[in-house]
mmCIF file of C-alpha atoms in Angstrom:
data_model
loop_
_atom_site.group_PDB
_atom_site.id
_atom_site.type_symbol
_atom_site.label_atom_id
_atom_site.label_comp_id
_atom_site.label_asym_id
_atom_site.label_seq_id
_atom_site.Cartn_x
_atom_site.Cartn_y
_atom_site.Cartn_z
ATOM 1 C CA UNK A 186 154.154 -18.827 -84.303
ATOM 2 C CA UNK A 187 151.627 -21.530 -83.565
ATOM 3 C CA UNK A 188 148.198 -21.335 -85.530
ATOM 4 C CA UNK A 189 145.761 -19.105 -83.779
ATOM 5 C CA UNK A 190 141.838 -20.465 -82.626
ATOM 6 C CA UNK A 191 140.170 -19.375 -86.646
ATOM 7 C CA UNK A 192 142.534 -21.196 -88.092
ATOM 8 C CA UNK A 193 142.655 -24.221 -85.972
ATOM 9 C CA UNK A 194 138.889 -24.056 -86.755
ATOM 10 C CA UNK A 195 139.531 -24.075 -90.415
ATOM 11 C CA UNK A 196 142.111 -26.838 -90.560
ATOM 12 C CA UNK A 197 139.288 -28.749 -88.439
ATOM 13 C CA UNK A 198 137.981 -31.581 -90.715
ATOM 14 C CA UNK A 199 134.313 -30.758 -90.071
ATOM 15 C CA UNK A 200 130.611 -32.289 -89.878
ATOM 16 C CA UNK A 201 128.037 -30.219 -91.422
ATOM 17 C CA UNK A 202 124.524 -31.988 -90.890
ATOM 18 C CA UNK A 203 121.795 -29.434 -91.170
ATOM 19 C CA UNK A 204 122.232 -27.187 -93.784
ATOM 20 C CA UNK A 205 119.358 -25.689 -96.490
ATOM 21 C CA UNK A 206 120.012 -25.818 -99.966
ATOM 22 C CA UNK A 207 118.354 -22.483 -100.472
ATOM 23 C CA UNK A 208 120.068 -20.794 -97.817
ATOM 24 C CA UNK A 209 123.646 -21.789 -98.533
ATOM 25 C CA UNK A 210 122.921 -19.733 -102.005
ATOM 26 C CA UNK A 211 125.409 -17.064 -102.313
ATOM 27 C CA UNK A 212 124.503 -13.549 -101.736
ATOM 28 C CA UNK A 213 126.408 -12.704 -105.276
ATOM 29 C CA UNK A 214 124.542 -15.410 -107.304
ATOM 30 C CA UNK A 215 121.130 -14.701 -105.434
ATOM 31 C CA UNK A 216 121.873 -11.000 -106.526
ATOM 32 C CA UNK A 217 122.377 -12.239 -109.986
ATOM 33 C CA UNK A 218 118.815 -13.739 -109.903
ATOM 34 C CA UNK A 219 116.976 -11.019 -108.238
ATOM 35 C CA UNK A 220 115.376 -8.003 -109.984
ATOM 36 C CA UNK A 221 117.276 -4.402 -109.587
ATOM 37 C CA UNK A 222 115.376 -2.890 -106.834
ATOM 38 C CA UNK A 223 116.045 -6.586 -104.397
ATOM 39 C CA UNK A 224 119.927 -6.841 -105.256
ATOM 40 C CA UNK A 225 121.714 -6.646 -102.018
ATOM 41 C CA UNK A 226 119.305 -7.499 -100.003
ATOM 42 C CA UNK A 227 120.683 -9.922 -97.539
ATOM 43 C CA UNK A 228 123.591 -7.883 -97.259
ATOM 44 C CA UNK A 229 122.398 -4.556 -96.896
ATOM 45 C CA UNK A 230 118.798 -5.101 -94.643
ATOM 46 C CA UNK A 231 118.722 -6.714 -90.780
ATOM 47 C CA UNK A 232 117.427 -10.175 -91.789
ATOM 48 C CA UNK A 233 113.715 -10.575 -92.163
ATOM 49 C CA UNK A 234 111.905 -14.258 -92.919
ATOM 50 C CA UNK A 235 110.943 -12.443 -96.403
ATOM 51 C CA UNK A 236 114.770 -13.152 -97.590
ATOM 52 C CA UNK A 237 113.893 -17.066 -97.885
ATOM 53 C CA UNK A 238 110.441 -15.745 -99.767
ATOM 54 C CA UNK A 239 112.776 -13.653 -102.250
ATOM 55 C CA UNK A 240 115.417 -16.483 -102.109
ATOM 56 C CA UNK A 241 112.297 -19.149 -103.243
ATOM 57 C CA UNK A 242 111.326 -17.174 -105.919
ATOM 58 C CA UNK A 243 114.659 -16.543 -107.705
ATOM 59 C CA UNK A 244 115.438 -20.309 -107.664
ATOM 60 C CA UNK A 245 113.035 -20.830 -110.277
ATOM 61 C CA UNK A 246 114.404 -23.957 -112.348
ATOM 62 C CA UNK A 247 116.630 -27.247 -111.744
ATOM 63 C CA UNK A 248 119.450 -25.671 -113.927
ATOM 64 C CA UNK A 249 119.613 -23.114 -110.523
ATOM 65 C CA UNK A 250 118.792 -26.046 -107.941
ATOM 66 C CA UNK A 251 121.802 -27.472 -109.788
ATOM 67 C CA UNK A 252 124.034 -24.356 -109.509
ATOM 68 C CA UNK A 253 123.312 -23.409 -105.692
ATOM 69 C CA UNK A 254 123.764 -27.007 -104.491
ATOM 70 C CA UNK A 255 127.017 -26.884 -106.610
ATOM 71 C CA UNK A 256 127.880 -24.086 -105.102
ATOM 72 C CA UNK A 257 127.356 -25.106 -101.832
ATOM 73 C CA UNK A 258 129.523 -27.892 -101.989
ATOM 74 C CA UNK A 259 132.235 -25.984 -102.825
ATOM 75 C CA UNK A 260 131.702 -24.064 -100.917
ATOM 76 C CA UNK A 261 131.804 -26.562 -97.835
ATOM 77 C CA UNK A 262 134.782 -28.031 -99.372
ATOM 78 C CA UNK A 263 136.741 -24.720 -99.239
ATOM 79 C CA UNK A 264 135.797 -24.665 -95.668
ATOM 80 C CA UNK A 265 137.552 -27.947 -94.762
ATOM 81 C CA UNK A 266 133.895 -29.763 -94.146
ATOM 82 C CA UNK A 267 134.117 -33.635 -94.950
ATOM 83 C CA UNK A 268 130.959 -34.745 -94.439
ATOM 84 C CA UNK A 269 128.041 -32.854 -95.949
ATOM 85 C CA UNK A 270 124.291 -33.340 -95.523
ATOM 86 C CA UNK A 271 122.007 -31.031 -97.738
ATOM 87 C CA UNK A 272 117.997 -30.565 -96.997
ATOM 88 C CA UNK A 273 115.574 -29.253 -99.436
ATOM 89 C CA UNK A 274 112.084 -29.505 -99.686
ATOM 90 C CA UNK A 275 111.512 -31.342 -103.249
ATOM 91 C CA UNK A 276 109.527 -28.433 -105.882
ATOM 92 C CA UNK A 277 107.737 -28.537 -109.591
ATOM 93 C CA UNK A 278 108.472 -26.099 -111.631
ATOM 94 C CA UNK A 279 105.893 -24.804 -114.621
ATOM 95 C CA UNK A 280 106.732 -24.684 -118.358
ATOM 96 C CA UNK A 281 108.447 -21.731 -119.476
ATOM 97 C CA UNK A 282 109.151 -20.799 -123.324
ATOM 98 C CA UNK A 283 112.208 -22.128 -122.817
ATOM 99 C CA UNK A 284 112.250 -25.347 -120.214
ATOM 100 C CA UNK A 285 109.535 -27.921 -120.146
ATOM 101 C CA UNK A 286 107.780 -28.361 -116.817
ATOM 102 C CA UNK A 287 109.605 -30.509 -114.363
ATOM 103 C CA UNK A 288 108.558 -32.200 -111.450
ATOM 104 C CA UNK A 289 109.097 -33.324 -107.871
ATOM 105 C CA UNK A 290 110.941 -36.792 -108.845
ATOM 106 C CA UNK A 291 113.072 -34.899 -111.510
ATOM 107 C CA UNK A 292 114.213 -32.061 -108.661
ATOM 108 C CA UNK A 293 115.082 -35.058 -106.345
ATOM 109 C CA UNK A 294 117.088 -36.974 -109.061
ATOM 110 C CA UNK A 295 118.860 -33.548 -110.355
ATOM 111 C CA UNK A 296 120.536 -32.634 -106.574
ATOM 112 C CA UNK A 297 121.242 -36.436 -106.366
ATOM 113 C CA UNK A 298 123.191 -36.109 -109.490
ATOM 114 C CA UNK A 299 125.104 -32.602 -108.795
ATOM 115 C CA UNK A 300 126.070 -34.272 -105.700
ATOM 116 C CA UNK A 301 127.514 -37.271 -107.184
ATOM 117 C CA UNK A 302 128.965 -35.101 -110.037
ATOM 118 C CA UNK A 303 130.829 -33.027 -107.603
ATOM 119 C CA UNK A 304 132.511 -35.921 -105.753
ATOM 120 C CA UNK A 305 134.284 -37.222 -109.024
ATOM 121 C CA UNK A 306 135.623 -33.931 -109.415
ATOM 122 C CA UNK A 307 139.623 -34.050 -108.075
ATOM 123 C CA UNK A 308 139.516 -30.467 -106.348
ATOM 124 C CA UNK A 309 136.729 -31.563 -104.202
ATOM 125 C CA UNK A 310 138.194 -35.034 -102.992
ATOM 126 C CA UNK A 311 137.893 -35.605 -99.379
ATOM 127 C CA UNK A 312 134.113 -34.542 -99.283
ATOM 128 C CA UNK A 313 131.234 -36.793 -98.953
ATOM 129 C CA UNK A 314 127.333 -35.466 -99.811
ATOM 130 C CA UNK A 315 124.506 -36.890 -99.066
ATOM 131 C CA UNK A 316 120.577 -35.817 -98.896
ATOM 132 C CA UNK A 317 117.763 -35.149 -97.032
ATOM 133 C CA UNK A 318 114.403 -34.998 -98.443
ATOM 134 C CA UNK A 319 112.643 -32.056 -96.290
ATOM 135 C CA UNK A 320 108.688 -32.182 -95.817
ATOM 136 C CA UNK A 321 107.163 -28.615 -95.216
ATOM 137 C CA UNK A 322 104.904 -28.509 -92.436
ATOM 138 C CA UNK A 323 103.229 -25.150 -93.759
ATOM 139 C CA UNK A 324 101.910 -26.720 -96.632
ATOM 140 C CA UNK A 325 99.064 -29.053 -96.991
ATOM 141 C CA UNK A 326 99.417 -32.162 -95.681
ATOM 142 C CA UNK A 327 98.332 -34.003 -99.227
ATOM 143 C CA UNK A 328 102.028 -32.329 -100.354
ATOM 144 C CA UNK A 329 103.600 -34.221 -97.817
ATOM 145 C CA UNK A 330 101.986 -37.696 -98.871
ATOM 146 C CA UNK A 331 102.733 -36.806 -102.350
ATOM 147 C CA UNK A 332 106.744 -36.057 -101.940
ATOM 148 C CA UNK A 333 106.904 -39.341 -99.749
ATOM 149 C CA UNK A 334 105.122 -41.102 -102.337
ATOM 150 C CA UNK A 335 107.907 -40.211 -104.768
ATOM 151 C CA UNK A 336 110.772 -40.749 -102.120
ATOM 152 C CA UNK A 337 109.650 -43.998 -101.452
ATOM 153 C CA UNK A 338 109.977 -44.427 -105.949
ATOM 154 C CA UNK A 339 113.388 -43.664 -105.426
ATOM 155 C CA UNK A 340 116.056 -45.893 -104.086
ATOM 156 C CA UNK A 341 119.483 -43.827 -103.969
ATOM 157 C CA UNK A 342 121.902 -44.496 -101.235
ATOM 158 C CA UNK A 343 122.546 -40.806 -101.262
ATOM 159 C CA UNK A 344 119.424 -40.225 -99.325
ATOM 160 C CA UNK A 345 120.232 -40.490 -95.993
ATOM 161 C CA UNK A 346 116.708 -39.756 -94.338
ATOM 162 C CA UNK A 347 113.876 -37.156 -93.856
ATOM 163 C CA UNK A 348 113.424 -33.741 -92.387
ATOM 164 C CA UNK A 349 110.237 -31.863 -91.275
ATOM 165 C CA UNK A 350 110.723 -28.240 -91.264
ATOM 166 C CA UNK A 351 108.589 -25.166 -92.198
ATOM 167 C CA UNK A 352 107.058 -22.395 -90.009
ATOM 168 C CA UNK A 353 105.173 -24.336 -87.249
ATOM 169 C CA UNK A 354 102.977 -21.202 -86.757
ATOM 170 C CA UNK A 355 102.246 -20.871 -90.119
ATOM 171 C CA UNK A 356 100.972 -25.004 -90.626
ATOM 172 C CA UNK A 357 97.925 -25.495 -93.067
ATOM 173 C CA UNK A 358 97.577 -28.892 -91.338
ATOM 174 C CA UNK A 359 97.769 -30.057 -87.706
ATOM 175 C CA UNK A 360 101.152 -31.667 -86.923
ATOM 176 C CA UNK A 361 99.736 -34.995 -85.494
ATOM 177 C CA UNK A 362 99.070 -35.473 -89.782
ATOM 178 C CA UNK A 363 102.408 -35.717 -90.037
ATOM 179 C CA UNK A 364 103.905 -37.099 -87.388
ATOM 180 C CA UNK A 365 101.986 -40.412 -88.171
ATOM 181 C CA UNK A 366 103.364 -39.704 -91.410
ATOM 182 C CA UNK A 367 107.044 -39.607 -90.448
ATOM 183 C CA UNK A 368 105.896 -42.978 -87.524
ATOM 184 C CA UNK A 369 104.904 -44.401 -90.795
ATOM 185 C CA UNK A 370 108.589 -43.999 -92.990
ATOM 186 C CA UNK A 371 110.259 -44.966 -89.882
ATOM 187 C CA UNK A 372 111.063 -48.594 -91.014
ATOM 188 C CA UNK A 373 112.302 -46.990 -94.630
ATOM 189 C CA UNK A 374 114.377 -43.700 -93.551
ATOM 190 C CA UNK A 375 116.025 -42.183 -90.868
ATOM 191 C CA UNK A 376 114.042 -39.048 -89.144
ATOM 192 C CA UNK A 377 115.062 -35.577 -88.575
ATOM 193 C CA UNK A 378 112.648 -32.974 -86.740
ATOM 194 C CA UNK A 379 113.396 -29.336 -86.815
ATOM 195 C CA UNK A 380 112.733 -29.207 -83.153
ATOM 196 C CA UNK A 381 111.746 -26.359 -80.209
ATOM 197 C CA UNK A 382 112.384 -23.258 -82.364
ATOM 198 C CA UNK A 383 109.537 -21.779 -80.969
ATOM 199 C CA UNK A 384 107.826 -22.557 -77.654
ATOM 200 C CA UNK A 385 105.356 -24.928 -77.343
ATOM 201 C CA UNK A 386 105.286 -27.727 -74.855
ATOM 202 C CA UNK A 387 102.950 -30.062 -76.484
ATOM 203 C CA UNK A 388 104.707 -30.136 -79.725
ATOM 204 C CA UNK A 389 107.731 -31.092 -78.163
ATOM 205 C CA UNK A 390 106.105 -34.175 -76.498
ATOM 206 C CA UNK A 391 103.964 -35.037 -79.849
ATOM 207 C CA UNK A 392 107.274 -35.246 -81.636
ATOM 208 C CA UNK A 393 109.446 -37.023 -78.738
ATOM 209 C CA UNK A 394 107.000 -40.135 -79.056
ATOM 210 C CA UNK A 395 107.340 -40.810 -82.541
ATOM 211 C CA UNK A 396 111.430 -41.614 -81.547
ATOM 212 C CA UNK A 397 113.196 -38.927 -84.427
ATOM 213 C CA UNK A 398 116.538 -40.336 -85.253
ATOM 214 C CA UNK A 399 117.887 -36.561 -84.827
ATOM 215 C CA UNK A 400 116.638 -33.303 -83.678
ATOM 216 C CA UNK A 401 117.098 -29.636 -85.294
ATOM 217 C CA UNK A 402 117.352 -26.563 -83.015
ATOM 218 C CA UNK A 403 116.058 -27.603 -79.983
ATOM 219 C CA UNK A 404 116.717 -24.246 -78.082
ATOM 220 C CA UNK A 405 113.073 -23.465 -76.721
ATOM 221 C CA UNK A 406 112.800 -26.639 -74.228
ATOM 222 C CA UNK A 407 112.522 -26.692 -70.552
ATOM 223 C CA UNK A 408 114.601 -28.712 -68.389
ATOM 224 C CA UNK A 409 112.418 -31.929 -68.360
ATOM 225 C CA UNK A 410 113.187 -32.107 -71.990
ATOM 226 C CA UNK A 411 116.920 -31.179 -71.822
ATOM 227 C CA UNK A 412 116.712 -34.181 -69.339
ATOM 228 C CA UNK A 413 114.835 -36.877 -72.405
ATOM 229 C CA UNK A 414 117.432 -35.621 -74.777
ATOM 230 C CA UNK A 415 120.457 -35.994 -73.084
ATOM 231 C CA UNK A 416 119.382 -39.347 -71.363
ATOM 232 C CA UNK A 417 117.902 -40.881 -75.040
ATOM 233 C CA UNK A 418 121.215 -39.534 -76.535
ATOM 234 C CA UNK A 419 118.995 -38.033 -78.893
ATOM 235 C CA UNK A 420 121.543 -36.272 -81.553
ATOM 236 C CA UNK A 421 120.822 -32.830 -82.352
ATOM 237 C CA UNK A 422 122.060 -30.626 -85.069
ATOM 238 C CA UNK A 423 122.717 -26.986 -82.848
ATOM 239 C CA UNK A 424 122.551 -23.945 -85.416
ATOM 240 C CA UNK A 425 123.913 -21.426 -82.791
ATOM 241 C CA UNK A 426 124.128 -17.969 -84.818
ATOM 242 C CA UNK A 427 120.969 -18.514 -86.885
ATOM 243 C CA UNK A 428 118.972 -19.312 -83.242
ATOM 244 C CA UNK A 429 120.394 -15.978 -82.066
ATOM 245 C CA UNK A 430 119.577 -14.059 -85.300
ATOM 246 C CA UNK A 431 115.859 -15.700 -85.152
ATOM 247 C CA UNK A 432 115.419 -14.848 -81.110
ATOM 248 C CA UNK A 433 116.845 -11.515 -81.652
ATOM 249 C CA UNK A 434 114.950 -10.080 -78.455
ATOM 250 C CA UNK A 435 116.905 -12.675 -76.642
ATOM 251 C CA UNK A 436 120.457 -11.176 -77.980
ATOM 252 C CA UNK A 437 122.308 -9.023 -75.814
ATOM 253 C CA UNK A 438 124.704 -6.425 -77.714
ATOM 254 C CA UNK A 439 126.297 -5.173 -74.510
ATOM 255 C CA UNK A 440 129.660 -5.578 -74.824
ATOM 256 C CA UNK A 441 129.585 -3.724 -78.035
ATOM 257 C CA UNK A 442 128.064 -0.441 -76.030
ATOM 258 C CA UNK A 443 130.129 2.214 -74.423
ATOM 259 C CA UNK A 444 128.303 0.859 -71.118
ATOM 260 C CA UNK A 445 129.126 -2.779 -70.495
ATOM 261 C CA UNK A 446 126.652 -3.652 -67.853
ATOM 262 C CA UNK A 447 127.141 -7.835 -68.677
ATOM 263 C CA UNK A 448 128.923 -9.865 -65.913
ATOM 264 C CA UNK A 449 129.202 -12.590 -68.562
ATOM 265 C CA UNK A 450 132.780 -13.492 -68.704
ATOM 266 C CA UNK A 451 132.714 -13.510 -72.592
ATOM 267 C CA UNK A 452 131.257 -9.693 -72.932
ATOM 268 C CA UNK A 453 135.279 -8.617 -71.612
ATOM 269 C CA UNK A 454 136.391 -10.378 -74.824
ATOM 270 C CA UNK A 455 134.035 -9.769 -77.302
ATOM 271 C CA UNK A 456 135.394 -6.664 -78.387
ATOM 272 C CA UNK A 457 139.283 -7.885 -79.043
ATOM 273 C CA UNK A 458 138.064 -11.672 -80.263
ATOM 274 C CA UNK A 459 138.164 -11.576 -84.664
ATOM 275 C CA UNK A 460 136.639 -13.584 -86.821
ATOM 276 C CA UNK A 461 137.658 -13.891 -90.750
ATOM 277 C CA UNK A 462 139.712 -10.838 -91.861
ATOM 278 C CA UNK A 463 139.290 -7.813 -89.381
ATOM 279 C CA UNK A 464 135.607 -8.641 -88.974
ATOM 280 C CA UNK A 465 134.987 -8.656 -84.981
ATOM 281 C CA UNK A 466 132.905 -11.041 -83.479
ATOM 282 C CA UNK A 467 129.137 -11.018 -82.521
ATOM 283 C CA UNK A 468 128.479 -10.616 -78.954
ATOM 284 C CA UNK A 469 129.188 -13.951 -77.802
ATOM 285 C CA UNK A 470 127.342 -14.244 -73.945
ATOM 286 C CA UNK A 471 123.762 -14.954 -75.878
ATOM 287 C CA UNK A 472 125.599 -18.104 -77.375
ATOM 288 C CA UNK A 473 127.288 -19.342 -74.470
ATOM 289 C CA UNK A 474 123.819 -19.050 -72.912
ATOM 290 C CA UNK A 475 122.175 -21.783 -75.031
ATOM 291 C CA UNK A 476 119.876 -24.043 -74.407
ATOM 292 C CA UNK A 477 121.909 -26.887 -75.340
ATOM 293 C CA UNK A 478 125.457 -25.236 -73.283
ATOM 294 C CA UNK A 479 125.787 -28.301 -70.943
ATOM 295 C CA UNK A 480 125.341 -30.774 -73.559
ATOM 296 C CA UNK A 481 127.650 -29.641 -75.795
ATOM 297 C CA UNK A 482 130.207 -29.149 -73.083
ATOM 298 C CA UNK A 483 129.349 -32.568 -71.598
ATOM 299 C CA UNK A 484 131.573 -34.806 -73.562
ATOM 300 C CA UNK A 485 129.661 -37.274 -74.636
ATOM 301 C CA UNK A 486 126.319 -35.846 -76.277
ATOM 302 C CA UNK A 487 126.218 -36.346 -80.021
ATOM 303 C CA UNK A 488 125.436 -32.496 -80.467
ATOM 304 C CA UNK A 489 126.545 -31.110 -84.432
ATOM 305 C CA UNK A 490 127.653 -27.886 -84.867
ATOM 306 C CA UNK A 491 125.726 -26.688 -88.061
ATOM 307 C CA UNK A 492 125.127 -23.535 -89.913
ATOM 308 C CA UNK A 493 121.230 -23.945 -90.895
ATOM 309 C CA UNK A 494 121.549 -21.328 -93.454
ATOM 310 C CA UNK A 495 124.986 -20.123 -94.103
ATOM 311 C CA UNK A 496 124.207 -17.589 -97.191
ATOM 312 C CA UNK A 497 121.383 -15.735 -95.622
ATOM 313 C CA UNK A 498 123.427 -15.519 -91.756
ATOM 314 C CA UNK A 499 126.639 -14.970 -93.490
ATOM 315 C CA UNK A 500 128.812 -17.877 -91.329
ATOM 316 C CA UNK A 501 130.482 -20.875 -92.353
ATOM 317 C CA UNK A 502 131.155 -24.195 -90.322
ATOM 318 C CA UNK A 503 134.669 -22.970 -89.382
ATOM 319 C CA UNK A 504 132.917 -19.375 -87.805
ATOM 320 C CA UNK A 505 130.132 -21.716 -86.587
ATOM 321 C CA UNK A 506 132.933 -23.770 -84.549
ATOM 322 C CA UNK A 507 135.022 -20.802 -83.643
ATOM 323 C CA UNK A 508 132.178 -19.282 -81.898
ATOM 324 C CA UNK A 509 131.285 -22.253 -80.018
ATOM 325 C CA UNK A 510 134.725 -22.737 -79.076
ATOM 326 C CA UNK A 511 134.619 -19.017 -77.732
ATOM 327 C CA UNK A 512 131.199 -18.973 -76.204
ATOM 328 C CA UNK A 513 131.132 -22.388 -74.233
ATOM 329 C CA UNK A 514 135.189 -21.615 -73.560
ATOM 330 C CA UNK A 515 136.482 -24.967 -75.247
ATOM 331 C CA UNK A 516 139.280 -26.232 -75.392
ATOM 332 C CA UNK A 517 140.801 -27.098 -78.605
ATOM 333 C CA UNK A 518 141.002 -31.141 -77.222
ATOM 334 C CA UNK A 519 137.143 -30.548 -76.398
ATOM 335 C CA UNK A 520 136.081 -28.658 -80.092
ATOM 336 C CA UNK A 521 137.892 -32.004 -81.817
ATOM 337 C CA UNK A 522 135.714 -34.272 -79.536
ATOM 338 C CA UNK A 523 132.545 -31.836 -80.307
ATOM 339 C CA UNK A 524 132.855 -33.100 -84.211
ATOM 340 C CA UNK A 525 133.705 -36.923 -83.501
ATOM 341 C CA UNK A 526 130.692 -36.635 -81.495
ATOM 342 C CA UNK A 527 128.950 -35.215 -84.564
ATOM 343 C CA UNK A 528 129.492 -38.017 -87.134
ATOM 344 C CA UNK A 529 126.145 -39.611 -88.072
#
């Protein structure tokens, strides 16, 4: 009996280029951290942005930095990934009874470390990590100057460029601060733009200008930019189930309704198509209908199937790929082209 689509997707040696360091922690060791009345949170409760607030708060020291980026690379190991990049947004932590205070430089240096640690070890050969030093856009721009100022202190190999990310409706400064920040780092490190989450036109242009390397997201743009992207061959890192988790009132659950009233192709086999185990898939027509369909399917656009936050959306790369397999009807030929198109 010949392998069946999951594990074809398993056995897939994988890209993985935009994943969060806090949000590949596992729901059991985030459990461990949080007090009684939080445990089970992200698997209990519809997902809410207050998990990441809960999730920030429990990793509290570089000893746990250390053990959730550990984690995640075993995690992505186990999963048959072979190229990992991890983002995090470099943090301080105060003096406590026990550990002296620590800062920005020293978080840097300790996931730099991990990483290197982990690829010595012999049962995670075939892996390669690198990092990417994310700037929040929600704080203060004087944080951002200050975490490039310590980047730029640091010359490591292992970090492979930077990533500007945070709520864009929740920014303390206006985003032209740091785009001519990010203009200004482009001669030193490679730039990647979390990227038409959210509508808003001008943004989109504002960041287009400044020429990002890569692009996160990117699935609230109109055509014109669809159009910039795809002839630019602007590489973008496509985080299909946490888009449809985050546009919810965009999701269509149809096909999991005693009235199927979809004339998506997809919504007849959502209900017989299973994922890992006996767990049946998501309603798959919302996915096919992304944004970013036609460039994935084209064949040649460098578009990276990526899992954004695997432990708080509870996917992996090889569920990721299975469902855009499924949802853009792939073939298995096409899926393997999908991830040469994906290496960096």
């Amino acid at each position: 009996m010949g392998m069946d689509d999951f594990q074809f997707c398993q056995i897939l040696p994988k890209v993985e280029l935009h994943a969060h360091v806090s949000g590949c922690i596992r729901p059991a060791t985030l459990n461990e951290w949080l007090p009684a009345p939080e445990k089970g949170l992200i698997a209990t409760r519809p997902f809410t942005f207050a998990v990441f607030g809960l999730i920030h708060s429990a990793i509290d020291s570089l000893d746990k930095v250390q053990r959730v980026v550990r984690e995640a690379i075993e995690d992505f190991h186990a999963d048959g990934v072979i190229y990992l990049e991890l983002r995090s947004t470099p943090r301080s932590f105060p003096q406590t009874s026990n550990v002296p205070a620590t800062t920005k430089y020293d978080y840097i240096r300790r996931v730099l470390s991990t990483a290197r640690t982990c690829m010595t070890r012999r049962d995670l050969s075939g892996i390669t990590v690198r990092f990417i030093v994310s700037i929040d856009r929600s704080k203060p721009a004087n944080d951002a100057l200050d975490t490039l100022k310590v980047l730029n202190s640091i010359d490591d190999d292992y970090i492979v460029g930077i990533d500007l990310s945070g709520d864009p409706r929740c920014q303390s400064s206006p985003l032209d601060e740091f785009l001519y920040m990010f203009a200004q780092q482009k001669n030193r490190h490679k730039l990647t733009i979390h990227f038409g989450e959210h509508w808003n036109i001008d943004e989109l242009d504002k960041i287009l200008r400044i020429g990002p390397d890569r692009l996160g997201h990117a699935c609230c743009i109109g055509d014109d930019v669809l159009d910039i992207i795809q002839s630019r061959h602007i590489p973008v890192e496509v985080c299909l189930s946490s888009n449809v988790v985050v546009l919810a009132d965009r999701g269509c659950f149809c096909c999991h309704s005693e009235s199927n009233s979809c004339s998506s192709d997809i919504c007849s086999k959502c209900n017989d198509w299973r994922e890992l185990g006996d767990r049946k898939s998501p309603c798959l027509c919302v996915y096919g209908a992304h944004r970013l369909g036609a460039l994935i399917k084209d064949g040649v656009s460098p578009m990276c199937i990526c899992t954004d936050d695997p432990g708080v959306f509870a996917v992996s790369s090889t569920i990721e790929h299975l469902r855009a397999l499924r949802s853009f009807s792939l073939s298995r030929k096409q899926l393997l082209n999908l991830v040469h198109r994906s290496v960096p």
